[in-house]
PDB file of C-alpha atoms in Angstrom:
ATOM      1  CA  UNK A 156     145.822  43.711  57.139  1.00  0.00           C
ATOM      2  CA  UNK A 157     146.702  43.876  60.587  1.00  0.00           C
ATOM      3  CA  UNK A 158     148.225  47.246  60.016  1.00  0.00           C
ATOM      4  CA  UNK A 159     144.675  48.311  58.744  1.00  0.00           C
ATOM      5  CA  UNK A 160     143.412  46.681  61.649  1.00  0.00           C
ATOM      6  CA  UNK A 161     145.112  48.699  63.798  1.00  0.00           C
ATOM      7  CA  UNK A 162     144.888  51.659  62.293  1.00  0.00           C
ATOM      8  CA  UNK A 163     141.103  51.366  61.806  1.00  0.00           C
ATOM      9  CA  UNK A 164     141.704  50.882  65.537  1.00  0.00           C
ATOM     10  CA  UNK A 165     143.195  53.546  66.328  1.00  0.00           C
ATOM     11  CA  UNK A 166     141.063  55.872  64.037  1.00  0.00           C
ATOM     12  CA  UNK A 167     137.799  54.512  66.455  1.00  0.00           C
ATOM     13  CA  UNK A 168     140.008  55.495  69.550  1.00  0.00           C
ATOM     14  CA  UNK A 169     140.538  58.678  67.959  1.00  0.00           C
ATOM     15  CA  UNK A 170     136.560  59.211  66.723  1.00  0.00           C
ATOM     16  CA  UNK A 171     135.943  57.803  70.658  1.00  0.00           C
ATOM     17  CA  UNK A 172     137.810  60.238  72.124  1.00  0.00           C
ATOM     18  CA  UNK A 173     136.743  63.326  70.454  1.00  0.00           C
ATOM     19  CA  UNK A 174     132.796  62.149  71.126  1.00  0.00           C
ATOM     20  CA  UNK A 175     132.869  62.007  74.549  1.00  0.00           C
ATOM     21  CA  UNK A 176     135.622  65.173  74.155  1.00  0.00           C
ATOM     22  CA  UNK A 177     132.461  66.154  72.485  1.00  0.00           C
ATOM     23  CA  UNK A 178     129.677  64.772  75.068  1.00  0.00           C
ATOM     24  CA  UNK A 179     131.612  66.268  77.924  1.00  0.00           C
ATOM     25  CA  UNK A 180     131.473  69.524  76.971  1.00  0.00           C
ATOM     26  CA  UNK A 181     128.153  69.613  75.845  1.00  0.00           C
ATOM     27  CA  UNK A 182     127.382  68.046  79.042  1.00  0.00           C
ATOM     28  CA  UNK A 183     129.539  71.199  80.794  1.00  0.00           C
ATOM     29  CA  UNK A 184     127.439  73.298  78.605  1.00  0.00           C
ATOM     30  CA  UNK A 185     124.308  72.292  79.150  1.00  0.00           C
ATOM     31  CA  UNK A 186     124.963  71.838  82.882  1.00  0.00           C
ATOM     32  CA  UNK A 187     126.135  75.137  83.419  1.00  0.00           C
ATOM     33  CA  UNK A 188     123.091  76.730  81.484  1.00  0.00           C
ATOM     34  CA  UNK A 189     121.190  74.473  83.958  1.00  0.00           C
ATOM     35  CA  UNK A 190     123.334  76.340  86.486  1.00  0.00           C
ATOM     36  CA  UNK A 191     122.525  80.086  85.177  1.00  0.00           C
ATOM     37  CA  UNK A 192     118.469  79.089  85.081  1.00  0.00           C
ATOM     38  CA  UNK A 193     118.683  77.822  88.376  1.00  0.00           C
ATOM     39  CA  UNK A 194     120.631  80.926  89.766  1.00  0.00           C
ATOM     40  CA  UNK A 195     117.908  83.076  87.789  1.00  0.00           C
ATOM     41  CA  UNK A 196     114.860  81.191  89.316  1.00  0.00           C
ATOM     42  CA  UNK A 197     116.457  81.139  93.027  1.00  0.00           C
ATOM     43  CA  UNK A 198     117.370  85.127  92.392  1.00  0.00           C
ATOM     44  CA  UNK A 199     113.526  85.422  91.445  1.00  0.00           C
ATOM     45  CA  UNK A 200     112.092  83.124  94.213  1.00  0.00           C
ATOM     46  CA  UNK A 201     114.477  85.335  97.040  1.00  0.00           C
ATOM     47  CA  UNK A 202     112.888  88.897  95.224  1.00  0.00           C
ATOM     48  CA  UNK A 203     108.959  87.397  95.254  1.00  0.00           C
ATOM     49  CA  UNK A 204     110.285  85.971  99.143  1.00  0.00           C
ATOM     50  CA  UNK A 205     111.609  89.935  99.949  1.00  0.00           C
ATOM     51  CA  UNK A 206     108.805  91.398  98.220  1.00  0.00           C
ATOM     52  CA  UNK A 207     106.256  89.615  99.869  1.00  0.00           C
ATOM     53  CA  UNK A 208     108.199  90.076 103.331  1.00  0.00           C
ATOM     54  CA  UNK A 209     107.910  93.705 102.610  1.00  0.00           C
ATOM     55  CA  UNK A 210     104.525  93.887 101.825  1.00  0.00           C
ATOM     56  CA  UNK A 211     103.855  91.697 105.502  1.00  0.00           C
ATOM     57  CA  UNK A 212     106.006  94.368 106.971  1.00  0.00           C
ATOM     58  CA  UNK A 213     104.018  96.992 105.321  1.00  0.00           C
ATOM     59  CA  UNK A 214     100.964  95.580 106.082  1.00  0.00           C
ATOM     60  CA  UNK A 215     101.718  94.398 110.036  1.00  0.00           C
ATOM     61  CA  UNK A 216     102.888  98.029 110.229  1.00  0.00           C
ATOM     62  CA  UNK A 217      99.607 100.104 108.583  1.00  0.00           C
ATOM     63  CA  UNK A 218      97.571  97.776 111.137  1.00  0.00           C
ATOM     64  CA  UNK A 219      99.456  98.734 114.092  1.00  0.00           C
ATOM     65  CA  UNK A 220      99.529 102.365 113.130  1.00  0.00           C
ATOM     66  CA  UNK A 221      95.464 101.854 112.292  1.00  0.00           C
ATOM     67  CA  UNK A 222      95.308 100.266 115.979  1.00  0.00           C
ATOM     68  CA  UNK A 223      97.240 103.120 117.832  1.00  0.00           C
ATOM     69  CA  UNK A 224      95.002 105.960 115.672  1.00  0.00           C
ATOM     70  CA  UNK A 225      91.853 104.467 117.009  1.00  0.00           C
ATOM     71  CA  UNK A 226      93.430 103.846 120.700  1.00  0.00           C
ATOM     72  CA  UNK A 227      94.020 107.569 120.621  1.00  0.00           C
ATOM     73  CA  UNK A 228      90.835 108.588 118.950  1.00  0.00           C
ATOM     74  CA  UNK A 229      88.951 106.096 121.727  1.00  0.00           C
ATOM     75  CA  UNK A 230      91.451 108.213 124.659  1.00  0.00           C
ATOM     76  CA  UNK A 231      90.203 111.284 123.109  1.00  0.00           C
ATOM     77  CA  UNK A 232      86.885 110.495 122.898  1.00  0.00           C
ATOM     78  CA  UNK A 233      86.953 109.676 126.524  1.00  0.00           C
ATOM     79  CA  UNK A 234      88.917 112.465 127.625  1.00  0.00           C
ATOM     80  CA  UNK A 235      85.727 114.943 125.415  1.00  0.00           C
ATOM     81  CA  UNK A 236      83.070 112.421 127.293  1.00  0.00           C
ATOM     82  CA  UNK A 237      84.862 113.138 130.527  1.00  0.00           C
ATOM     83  CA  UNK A 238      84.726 116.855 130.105  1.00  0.00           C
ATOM     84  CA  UNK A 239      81.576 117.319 128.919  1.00  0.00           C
ATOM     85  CA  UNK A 240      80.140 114.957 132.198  1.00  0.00           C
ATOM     86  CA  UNK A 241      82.329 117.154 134.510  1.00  0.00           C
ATOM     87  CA  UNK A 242      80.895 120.576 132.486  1.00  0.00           C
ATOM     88  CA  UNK A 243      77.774 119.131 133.246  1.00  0.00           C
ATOM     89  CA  UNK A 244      78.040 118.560 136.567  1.00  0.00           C
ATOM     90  CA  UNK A 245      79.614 121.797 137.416  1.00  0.00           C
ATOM     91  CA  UNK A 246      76.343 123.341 135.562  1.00  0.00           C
ATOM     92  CA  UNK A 247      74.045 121.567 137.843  1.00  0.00           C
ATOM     93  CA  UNK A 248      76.215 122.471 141.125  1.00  0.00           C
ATOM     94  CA  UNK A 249      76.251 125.650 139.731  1.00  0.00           C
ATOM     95  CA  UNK A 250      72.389 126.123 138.818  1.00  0.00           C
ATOM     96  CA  UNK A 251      71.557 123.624 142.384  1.00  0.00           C
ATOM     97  CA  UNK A 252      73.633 126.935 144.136  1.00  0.00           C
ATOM     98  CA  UNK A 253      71.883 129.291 142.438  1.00  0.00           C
ATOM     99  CA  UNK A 254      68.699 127.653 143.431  1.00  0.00           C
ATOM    100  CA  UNK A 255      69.660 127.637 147.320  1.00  0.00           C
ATOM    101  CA  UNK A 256      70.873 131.302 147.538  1.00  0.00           C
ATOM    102  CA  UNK A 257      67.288 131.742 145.980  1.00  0.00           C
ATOM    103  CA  UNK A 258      65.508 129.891 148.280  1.00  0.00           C
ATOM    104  CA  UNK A 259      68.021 131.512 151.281  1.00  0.00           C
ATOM    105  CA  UNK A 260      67.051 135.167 150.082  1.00  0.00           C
ATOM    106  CA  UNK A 261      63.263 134.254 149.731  1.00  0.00           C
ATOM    107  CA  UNK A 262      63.476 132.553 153.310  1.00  0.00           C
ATOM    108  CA  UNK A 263      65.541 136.168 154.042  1.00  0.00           C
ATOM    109  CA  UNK A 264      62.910 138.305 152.996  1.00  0.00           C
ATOM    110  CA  UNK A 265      60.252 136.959 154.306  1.00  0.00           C
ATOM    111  CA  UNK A 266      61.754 136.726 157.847  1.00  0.00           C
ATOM    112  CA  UNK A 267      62.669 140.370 157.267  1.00  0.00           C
ATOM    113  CA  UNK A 268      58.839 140.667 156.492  1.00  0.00           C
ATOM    114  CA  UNK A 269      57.805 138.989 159.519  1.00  0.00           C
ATOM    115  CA  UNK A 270      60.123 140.839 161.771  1.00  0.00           C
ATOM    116  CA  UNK A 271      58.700 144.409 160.426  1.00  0.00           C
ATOM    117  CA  UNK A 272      54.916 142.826 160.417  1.00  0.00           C
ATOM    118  CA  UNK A 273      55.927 142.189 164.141  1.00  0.00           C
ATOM    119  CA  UNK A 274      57.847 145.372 164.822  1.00  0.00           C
ATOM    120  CA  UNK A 275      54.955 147.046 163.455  1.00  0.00           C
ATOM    121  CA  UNK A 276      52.301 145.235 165.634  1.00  0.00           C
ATOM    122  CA  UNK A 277      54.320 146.157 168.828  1.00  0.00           C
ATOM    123  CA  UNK A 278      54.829 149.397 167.945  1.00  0.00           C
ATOM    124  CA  UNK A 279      51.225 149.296 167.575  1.00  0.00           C
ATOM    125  CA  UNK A 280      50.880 148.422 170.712  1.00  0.00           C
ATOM    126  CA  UNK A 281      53.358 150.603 172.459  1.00  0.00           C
ATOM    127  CA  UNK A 282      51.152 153.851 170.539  1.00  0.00           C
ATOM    128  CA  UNK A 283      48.179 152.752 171.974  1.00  0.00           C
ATOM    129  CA  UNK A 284      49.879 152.117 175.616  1.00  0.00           C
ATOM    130  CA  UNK A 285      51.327 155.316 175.270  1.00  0.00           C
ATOM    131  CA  UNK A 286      48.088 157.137 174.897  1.00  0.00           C
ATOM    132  CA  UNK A 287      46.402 155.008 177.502  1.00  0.00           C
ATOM    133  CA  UNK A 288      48.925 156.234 179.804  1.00  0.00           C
ATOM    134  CA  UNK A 289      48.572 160.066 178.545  1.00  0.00           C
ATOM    135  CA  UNK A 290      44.815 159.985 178.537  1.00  0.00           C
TER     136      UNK A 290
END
């Protein structure tokens, strides 16, 4: 009996052994399928992570290009505004010229006038003091 004993003993040992044999490597199993789907998910979470960084990159960058366009369209636009003023102004110094050598040849003629209305007058009056002299 005591050699049943024993044997049934060492039989449990035995069945012992090979369960946790048994649970260990399902636990190693199981652990390093744990192991993989964490791996997976933390691969996933860094692409979503560099795909989103991208896409602030992308983003930050379009902006800034959008913001230098329209500071060069606004230069431009100032640069046309400035042209067009100084265009203008040249116009108007131009036609304000115009105007005074206008008014300067009017003036001119009728000085010219004047002088032969007066040239005429005295020569007028040199005729008739000529004849008064001769008569």
């Amino acid at each position: 009996m005591q050699e049943m004993f024993e044997c049934s003993q060492e039989l449990r040992a035995e069945a012992f052994r090979k369960g946790a044999k048994e649970r260990n490597y399902t636990f190693t199993i199981n652990e390093a399928k744990r192991e993989a789907e964490f791996v997976k998910v933390q691969q996933k979470r860094k692409e979503l992570f560099d795909e989103a960084e991208d896409s602030r990159e992308f983003e930050f960058k379009k902006a800034q290009q959008q913001r230098e366009s329209e500071i060069q369209a606004n230069e431009r636009k100032r640069e046309v505004d400035f042209f067009k003023s100084e265009v203008e102004k040249n116009v108007r110094a131009s036609e304000e010229r115009d105007e005074r050598a206008q008014q300067f040849q009017s003036i001119m003629s009728k000085l010219q006038q004047r002088c032969i209305d007066n040239e005429g007058g005295r020569l007028k009056e040199l005729e008739l003091l000529g004849e008064e002299l001769m008569t």
